[in-house]
PDB file of C-alpha atoms in Angstrom:
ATOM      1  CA  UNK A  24      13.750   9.858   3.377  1.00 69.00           C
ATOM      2  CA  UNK A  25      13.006  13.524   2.538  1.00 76.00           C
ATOM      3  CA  UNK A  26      14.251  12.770  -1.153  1.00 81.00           C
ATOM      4  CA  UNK A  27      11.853  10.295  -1.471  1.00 79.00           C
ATOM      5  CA  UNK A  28       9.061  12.155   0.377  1.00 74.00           C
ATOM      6  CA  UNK A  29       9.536  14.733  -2.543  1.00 77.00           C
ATOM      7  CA  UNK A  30       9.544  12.329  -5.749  1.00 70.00           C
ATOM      8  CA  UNK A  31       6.522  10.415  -4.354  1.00 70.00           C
ATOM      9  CA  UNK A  32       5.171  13.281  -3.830  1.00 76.00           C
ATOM     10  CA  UNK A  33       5.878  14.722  -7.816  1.00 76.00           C
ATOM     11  CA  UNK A  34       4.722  11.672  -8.901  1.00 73.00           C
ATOM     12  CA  UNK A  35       1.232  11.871  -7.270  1.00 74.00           C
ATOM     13  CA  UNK A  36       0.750  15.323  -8.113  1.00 76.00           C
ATOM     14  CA  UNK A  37       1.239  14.398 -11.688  1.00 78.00           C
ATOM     15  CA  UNK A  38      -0.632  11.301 -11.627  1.00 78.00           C
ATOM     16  CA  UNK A  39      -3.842  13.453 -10.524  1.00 79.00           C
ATOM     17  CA  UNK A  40      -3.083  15.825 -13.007  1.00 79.00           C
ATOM     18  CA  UNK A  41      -2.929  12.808 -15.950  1.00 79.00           C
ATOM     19  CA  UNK A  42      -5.912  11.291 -14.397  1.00 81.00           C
ATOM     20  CA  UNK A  43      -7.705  15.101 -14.619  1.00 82.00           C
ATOM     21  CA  UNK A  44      -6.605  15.027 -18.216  1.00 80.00           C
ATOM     22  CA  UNK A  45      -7.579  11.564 -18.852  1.00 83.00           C
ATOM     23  CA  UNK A  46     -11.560  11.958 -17.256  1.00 84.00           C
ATOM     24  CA  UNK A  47     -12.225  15.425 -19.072  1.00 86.00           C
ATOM     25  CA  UNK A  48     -11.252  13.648 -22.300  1.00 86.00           C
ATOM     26  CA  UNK A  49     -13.767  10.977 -21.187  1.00 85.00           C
ATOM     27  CA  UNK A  50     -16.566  13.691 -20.397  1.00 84.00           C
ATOM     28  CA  UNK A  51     -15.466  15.508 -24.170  1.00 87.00           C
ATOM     29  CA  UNK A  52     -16.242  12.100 -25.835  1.00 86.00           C
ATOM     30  CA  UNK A  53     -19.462  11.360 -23.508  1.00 84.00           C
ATOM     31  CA  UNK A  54     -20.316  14.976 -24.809  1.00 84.00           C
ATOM     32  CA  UNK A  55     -19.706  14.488 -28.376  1.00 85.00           C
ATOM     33  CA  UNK A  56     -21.123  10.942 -28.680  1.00 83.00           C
ATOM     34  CA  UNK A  57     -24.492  12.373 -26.900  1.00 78.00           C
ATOM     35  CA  UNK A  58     -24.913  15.189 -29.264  1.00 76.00           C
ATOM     36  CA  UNK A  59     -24.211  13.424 -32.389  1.00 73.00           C
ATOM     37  CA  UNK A  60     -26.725  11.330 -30.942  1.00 69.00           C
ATOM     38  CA  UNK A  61     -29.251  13.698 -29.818  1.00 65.00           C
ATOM     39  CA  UNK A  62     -28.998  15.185 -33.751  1.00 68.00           C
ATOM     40  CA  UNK A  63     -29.683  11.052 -35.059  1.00 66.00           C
ATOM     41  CA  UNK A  64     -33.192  11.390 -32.902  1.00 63.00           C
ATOM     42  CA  UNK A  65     -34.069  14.536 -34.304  1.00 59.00           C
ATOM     43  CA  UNK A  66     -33.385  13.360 -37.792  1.00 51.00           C
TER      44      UNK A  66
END
C-alpha cells in the first residue's frame, strides 16, 4: 500500500508540474497572439 501511496503520489506531482508547463505555454501564445495583434491595430 505504501508503494503505491508513493508512485501515485510521483505521478501527481508530475502531472501538476506538466499541466504548469502546459498553461504557461498557453499564456506565452495568448501573449504573443495579443501583441502581434495589438501591432495589426496600430498599423
Amino acid at each position: 500500500d505504501q508503494v503505491e501511496h508513493g508512485i501515485l503520489q510521483r505521478v501527481g506531482v508530475t502531472g501538476v508540474v506538466r499541466s504548469n508547463a502546459q498553461e504557461q505555454g498557453v499564456l506565452r501564445l495568448v501573449r504573443s497572439t495579443a501583441l502581434i495583434h495589438h501591432e495589426d491595430g496600430r498599423l
